[in-house]
PDB file of C-alpha atoms and ligand atoms in Angstrom:
ATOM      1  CA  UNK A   1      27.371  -6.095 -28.515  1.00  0.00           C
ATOM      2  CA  UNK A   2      24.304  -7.872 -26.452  1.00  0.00           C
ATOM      3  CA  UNK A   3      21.706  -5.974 -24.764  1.00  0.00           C
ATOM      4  CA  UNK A   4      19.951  -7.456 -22.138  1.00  0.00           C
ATOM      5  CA  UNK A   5      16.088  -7.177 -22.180  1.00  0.00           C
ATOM      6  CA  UNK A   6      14.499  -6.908 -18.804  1.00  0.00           C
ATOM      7  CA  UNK A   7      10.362  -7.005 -18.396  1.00  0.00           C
ATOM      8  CA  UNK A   8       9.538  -4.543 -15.720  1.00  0.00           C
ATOM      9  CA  UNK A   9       5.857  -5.446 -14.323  1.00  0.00           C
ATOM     10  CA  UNK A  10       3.424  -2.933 -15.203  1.00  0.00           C
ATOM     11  CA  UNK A  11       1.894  -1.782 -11.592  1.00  0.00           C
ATOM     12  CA  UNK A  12      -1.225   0.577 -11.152  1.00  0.00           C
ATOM     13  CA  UNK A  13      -1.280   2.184  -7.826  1.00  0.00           C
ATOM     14  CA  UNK A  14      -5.038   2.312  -6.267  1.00  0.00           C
ATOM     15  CA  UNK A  15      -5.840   5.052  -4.052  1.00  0.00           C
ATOM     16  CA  UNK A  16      -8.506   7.254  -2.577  1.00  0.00           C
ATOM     17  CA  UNK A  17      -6.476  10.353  -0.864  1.00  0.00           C
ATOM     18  CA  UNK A  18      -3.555  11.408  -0.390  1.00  0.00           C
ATOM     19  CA  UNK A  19      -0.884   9.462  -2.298  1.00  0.00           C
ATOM     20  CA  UNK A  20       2.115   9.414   0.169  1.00  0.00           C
ATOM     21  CA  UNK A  21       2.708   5.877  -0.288  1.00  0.00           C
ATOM     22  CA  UNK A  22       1.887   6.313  -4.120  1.00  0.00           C
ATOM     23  CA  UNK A  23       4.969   8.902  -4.270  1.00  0.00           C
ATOM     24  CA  UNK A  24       7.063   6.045  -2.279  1.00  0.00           C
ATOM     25  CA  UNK A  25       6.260   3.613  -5.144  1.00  0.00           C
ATOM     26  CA  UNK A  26       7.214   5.950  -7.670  1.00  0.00           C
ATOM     27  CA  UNK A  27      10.175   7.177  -6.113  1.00  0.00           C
ATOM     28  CA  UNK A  28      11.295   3.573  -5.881  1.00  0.00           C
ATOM     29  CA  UNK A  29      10.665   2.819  -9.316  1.00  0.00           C
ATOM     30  CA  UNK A  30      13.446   5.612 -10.563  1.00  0.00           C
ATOM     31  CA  UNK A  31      16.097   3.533  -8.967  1.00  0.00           C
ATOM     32  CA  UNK A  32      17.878   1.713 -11.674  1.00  0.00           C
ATOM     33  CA  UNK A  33      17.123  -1.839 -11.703  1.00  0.00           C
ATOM     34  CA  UNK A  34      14.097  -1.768 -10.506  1.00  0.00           C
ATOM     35  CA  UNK A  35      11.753  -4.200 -11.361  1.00  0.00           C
ATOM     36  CA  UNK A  36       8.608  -2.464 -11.924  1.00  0.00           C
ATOM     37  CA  UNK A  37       6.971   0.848 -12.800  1.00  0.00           C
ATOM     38  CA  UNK A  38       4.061   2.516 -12.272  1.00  0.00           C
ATOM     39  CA  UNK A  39       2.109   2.623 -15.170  1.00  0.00           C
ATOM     40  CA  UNK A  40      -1.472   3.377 -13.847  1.00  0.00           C
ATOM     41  CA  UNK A  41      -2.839   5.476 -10.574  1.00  0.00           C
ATOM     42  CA  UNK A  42      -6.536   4.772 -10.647  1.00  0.00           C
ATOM     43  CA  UNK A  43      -8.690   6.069  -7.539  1.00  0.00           C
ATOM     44  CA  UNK A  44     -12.495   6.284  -6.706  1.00  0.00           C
ATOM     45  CA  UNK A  45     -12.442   9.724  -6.094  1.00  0.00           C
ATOM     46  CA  UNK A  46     -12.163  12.643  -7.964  1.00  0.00           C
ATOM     47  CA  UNK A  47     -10.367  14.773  -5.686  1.00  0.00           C
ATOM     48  CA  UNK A  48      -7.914  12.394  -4.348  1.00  0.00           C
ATOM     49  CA  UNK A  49      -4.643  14.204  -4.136  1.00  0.00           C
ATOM     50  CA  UNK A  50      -2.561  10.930  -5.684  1.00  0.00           C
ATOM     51  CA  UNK A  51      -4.159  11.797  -8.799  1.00  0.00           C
ATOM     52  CA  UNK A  52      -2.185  15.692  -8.916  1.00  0.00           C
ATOM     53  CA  UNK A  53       0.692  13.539  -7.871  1.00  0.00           C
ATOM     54  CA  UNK A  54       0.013  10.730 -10.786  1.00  0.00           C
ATOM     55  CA  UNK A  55      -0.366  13.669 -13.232  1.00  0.00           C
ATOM     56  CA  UNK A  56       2.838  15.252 -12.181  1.00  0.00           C
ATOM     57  CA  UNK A  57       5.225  12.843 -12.344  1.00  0.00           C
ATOM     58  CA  UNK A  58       3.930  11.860 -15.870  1.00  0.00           C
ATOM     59  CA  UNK A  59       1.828   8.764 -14.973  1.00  0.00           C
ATOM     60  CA  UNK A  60      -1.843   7.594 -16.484  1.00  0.00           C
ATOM     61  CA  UNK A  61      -3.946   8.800 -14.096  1.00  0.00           C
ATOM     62  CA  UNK A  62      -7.458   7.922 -14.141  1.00  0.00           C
ATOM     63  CA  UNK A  63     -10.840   7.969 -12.025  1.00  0.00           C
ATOM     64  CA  UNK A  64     -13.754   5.785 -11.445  1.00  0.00           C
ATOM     65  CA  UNK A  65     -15.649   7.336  -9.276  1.00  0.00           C
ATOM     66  CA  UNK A  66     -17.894   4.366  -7.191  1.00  0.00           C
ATOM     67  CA  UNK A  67     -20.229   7.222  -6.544  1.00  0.00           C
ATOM     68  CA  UNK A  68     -22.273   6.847  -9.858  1.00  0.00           C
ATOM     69  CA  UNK A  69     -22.507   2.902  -9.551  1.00  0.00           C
ATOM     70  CA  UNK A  70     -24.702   3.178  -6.868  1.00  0.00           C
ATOM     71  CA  UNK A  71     -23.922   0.598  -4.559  1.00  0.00           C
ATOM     72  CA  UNK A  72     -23.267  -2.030  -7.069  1.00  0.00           C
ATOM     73  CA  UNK A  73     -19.820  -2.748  -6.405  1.00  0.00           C
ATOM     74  CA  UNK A  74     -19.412  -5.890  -8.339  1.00  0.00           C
ATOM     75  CA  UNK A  75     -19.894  -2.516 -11.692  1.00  0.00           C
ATOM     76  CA  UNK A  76     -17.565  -0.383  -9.937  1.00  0.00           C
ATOM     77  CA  UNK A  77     -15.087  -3.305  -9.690  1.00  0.00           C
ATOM     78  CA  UNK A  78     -15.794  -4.525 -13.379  1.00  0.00           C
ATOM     79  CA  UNK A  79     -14.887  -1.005 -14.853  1.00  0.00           C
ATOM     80  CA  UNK A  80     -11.668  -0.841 -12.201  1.00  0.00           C
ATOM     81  CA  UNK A  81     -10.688  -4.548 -13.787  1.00  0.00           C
ATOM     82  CA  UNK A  82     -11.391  -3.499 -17.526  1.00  0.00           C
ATOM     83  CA  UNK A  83      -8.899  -0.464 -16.899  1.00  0.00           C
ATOM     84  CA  UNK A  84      -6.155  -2.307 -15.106  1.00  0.00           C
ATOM     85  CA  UNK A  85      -6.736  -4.616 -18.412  1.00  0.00           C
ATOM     86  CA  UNK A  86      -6.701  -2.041 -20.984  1.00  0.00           C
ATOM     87  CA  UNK A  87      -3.601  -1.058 -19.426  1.00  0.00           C
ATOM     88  CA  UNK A  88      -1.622  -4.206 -19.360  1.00  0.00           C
ATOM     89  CA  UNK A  89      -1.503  -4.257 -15.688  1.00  0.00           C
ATOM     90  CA  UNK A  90       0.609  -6.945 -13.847  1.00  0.00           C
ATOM     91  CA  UNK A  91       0.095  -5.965 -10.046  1.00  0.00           C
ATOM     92  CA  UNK A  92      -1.973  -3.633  -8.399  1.00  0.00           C
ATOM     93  CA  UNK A  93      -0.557  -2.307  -5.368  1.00  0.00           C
ATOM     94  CA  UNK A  94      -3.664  -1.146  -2.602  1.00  0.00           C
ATOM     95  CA  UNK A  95      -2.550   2.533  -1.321  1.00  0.00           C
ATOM     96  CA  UNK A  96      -5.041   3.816   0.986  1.00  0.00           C
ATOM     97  CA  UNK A  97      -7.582   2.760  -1.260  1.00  0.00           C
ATOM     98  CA  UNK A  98     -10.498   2.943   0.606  1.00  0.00           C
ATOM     99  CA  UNK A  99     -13.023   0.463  -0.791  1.00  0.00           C
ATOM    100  CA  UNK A 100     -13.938  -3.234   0.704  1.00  0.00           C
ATOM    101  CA  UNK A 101     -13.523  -5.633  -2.511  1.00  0.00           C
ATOM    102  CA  UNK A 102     -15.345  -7.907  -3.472  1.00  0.00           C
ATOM    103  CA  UNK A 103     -14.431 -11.445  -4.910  1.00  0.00           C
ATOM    104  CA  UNK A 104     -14.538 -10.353  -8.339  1.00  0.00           C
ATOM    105  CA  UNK A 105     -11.765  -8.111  -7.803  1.00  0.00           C
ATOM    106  CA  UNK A 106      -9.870  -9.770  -5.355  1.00  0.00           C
ATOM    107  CA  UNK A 107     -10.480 -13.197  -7.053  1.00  0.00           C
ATOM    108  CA  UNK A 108      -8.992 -12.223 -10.476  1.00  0.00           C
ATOM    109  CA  UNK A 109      -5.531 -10.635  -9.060  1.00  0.00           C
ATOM    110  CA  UNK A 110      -5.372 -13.304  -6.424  1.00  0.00           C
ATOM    111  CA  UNK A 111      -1.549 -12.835  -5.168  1.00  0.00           C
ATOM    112  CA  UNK A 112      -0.675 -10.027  -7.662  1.00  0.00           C
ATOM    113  CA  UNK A 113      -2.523  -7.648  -5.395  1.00  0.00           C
ATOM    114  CA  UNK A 114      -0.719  -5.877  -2.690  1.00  0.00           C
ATOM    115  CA  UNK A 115      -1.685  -3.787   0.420  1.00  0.00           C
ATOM    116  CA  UNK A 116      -0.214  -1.912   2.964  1.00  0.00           C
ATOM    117  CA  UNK A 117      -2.352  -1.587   6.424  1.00  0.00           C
ATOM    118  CA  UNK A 118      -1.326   1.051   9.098  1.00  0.00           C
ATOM    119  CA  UNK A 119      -0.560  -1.980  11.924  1.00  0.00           C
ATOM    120  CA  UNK A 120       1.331  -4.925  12.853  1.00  0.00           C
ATOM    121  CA  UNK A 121      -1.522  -7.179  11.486  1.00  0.00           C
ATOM    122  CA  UNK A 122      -3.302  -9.570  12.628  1.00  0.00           C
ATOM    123  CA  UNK A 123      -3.396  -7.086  15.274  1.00  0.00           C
ATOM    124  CA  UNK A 124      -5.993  -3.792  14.723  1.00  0.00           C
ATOM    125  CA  UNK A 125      -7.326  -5.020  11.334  1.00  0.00           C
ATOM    126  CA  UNK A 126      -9.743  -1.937  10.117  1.00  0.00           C
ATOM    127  CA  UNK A 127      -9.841   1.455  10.480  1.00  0.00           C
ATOM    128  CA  UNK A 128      -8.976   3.790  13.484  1.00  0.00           C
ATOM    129  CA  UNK A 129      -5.670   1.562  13.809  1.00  0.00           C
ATOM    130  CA  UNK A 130      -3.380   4.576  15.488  1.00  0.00           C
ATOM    131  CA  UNK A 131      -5.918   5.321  18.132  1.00  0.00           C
ATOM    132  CA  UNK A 132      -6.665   1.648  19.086  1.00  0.00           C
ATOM    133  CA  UNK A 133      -2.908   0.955  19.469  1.00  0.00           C
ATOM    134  CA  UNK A 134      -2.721   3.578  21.734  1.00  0.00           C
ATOM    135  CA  UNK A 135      -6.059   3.181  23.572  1.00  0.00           C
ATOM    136  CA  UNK A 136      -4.960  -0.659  24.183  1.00  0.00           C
ATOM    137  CA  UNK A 137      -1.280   0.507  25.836  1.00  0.00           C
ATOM    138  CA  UNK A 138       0.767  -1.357  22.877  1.00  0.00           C
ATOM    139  CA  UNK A 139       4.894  -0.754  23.373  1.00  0.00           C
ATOM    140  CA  UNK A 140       5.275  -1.237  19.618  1.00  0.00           C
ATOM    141  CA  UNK A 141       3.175  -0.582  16.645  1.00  0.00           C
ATOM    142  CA  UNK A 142       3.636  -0.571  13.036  1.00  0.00           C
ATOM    143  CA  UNK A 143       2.917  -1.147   9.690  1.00  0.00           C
ATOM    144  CA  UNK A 144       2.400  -4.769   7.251  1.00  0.00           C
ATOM    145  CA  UNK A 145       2.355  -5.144   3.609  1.00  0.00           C
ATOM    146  CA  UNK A 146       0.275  -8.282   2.312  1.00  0.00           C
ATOM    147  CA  UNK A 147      -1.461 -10.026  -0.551  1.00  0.00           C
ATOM    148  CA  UNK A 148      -4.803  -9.227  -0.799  1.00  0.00           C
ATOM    149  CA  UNK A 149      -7.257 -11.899  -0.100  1.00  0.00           C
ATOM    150  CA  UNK A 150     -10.700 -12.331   0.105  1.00  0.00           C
ATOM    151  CA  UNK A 151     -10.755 -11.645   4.514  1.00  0.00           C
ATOM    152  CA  UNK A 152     -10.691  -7.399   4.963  1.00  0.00           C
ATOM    153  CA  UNK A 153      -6.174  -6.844   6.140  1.00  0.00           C
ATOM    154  CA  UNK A 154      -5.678 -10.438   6.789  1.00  0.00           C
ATOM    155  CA  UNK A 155      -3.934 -12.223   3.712  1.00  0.00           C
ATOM    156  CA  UNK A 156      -0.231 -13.407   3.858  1.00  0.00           C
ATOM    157  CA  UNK A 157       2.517 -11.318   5.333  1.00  0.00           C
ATOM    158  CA  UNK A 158       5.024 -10.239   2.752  1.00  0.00           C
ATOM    159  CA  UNK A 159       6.701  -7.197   5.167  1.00  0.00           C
ATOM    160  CA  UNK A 160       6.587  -5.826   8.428  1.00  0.00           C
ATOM    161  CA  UNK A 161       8.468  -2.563   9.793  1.00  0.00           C
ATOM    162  CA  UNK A 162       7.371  -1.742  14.164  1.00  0.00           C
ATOM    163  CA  UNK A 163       7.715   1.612  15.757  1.00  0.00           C
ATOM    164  CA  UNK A 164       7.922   2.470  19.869  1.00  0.00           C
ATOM    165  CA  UNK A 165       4.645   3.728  21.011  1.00  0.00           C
ATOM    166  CA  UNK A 166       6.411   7.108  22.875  1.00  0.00           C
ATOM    167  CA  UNK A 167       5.021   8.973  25.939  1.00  0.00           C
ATOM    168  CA  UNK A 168       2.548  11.527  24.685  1.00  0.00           C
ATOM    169  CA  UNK A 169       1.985   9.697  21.745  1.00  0.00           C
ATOM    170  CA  UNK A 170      -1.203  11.052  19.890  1.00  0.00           C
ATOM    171  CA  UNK A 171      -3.015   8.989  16.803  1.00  0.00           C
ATOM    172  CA  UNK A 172      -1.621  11.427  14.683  1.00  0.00           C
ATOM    173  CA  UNK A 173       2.113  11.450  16.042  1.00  0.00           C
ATOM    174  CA  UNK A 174       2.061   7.829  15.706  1.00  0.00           C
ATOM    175  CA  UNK A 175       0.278   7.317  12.384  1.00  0.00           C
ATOM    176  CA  UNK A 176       3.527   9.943  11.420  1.00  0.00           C
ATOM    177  CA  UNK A 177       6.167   7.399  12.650  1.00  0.00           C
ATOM    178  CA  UNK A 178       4.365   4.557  11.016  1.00  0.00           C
ATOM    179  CA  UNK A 179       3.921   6.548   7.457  1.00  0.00           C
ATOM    180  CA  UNK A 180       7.906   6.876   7.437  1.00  0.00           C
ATOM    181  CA  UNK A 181       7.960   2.688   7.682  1.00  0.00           C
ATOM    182  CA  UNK A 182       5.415   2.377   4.981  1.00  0.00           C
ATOM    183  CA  UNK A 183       7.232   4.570   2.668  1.00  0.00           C
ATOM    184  CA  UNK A 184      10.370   1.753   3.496  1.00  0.00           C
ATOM    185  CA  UNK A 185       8.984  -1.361   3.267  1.00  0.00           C
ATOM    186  CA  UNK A 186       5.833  -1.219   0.450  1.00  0.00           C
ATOM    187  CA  UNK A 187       8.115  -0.165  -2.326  1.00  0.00           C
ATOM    188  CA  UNK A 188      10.779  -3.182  -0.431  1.00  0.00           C
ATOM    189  CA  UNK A 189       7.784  -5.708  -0.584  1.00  0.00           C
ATOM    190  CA  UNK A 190       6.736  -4.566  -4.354  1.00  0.00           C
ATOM    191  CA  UNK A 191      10.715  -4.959  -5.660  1.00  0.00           C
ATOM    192  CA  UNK A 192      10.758  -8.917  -4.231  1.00  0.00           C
ATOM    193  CA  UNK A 193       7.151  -9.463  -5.490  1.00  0.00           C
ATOM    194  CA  UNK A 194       8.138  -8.319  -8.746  1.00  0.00           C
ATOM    195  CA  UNK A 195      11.464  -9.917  -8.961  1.00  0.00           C
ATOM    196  CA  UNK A 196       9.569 -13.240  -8.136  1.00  0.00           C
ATOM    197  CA  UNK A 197      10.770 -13.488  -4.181  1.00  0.00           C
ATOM    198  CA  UNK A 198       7.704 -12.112  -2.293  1.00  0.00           C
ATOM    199  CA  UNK A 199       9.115 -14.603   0.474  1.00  0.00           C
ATOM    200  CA  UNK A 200      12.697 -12.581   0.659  1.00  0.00           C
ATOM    201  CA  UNK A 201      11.607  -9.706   3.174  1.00  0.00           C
ATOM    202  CA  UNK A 202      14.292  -9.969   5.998  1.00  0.00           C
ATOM    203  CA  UNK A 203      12.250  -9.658   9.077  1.00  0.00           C
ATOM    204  CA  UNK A 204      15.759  -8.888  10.905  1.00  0.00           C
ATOM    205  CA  UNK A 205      15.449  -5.254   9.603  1.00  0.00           C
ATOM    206  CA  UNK A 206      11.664  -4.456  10.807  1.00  0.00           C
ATOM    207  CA  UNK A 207      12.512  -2.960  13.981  1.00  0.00           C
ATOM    208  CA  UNK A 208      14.176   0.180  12.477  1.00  0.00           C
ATOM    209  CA  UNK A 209      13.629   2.592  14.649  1.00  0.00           C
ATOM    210  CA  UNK A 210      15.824   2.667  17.519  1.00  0.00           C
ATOM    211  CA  UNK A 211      14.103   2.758  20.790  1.00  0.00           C
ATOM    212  CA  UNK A 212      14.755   5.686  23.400  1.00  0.00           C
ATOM    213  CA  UNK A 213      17.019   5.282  26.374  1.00  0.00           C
ATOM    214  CA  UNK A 214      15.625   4.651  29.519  1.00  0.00           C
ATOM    215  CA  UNK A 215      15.205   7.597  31.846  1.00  0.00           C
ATOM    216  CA  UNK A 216      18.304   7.340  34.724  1.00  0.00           C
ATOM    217  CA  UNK A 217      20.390   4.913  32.208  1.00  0.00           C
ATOM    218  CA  UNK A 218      23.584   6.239  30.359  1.00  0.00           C
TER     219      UNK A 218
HETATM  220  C1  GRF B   1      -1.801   4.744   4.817  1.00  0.00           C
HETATM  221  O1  GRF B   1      -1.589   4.902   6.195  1.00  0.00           O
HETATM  222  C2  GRF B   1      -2.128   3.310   4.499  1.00  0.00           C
HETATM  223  O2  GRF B   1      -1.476   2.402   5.337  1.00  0.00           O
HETATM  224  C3  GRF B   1      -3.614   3.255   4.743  1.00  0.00           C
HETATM  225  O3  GRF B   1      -4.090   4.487   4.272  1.00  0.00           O
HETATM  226  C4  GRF B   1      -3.063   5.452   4.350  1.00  0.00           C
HETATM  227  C5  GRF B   1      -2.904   6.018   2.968  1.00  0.00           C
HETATM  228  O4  GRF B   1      -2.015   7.104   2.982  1.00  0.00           O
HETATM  229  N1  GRF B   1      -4.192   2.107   4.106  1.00  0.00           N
HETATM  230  P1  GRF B   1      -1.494   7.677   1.604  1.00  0.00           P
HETATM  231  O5  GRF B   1      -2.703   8.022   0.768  1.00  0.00           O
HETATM  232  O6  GRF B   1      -0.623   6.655   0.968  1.00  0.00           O
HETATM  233  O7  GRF B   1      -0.724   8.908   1.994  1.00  0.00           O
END
């Protein structure tokens, strides 16, 4: 009898809060066949939630607080890099991880570092995305998972998922409609990225939520 030996990449999650998109990933990576697993949740702050979630579900969780580095990021980033290394990491997936890299980081996982951003980028880059959707009258909003590159939510597109803006929309009711979509498509853009097709997102299945009738039409 053969057995067939399949390499799942090794992916620390990096957070800051409150791990929703974390619990996606590992969700995800239960699914037989799946070609990764999470192996490391590492976040800047102490009290991040993610890390209760990490500790849970039986995952290395660890913290490096930036606090104590003082501003010197290029420290902070050299002790996140030596723990990714010391355990075996093979992508690092960005989830709400609320630090600006710097080219150390970014430079030494260039395109096996992932994001997910809370818009349909290049449009609203940043923070505040929810409430500048809705304060510039957008129809559709949404959420983008990319490669990390040096340029704060602007490297290359590996998924996409939109939402309809609704009447009465608030930042909050929106940001809720685009959390469901980033729960979809970052552990979707993490299984092709690890199975060596980052290119194979099918664009044709973005617009998942179905829009509302018209009022007066059948
Ligand atoms: C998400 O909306 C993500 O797009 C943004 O920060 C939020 C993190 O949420 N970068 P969570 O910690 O994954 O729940």
């Amino acid at each position: 009898m053969t057995s067939t030996c399949v390499t799942l990449a090794r992916v620390a999650v990096l957070i800051s809060g409150r791990g929703s998109n974390l619990g996606a990933l590992l969700d995800a990576a239960e699914a037989p066949g799946y070609p990764a697993r999470v192996a490391l949740v590492l976040s800047n702050r102490p009290d991040a939630a993610g890390l209760d979630l990490a500790a849970r579900r039986g995952v290395a969780a660890r913290c490096i607080d930036h606090r104590p580095f003082a501003g010197d990021r290029a420290a902070h980033e050299s002790a996140v890099h030596a723990a990714l290394g010391e355990h075996d990491i093979g992508l690092v997936c960005l989830a709400g991880y609320m630090r600006l890299l710097t080219p150390l980081l970014v430079g030494a996982w260039a395109g096996r570092m992932l994001n997910v951003h809370p818009s349909l980028l290049p449009a609203f880059p940043g923070l505040d995305t929810h409430a500048r959707a809705l304060a510039q009258g957008v129809k559709l909003h949404g959420c983008t998972v990319h490669l990390v590159t040096q340029e704060v939510d602007a490297g290359p597109i590996l998924a996409q998922a939109a939402v309809p803006v609704l009447p009465g929309d608030t930042a909050d009711s929106l940001a809720a409609r685009v959390l469901v979509q980033e729960h979809r498509i970052y552990p979707e853009a993490l299984r092709l990225h690890a199975s060596g097709r980052p290119g194979a997102y099918d664009p044709a299945a973005s617009l998942t939520s179905p829009l509302p009738p018209l009022a007066g039409t059948p």
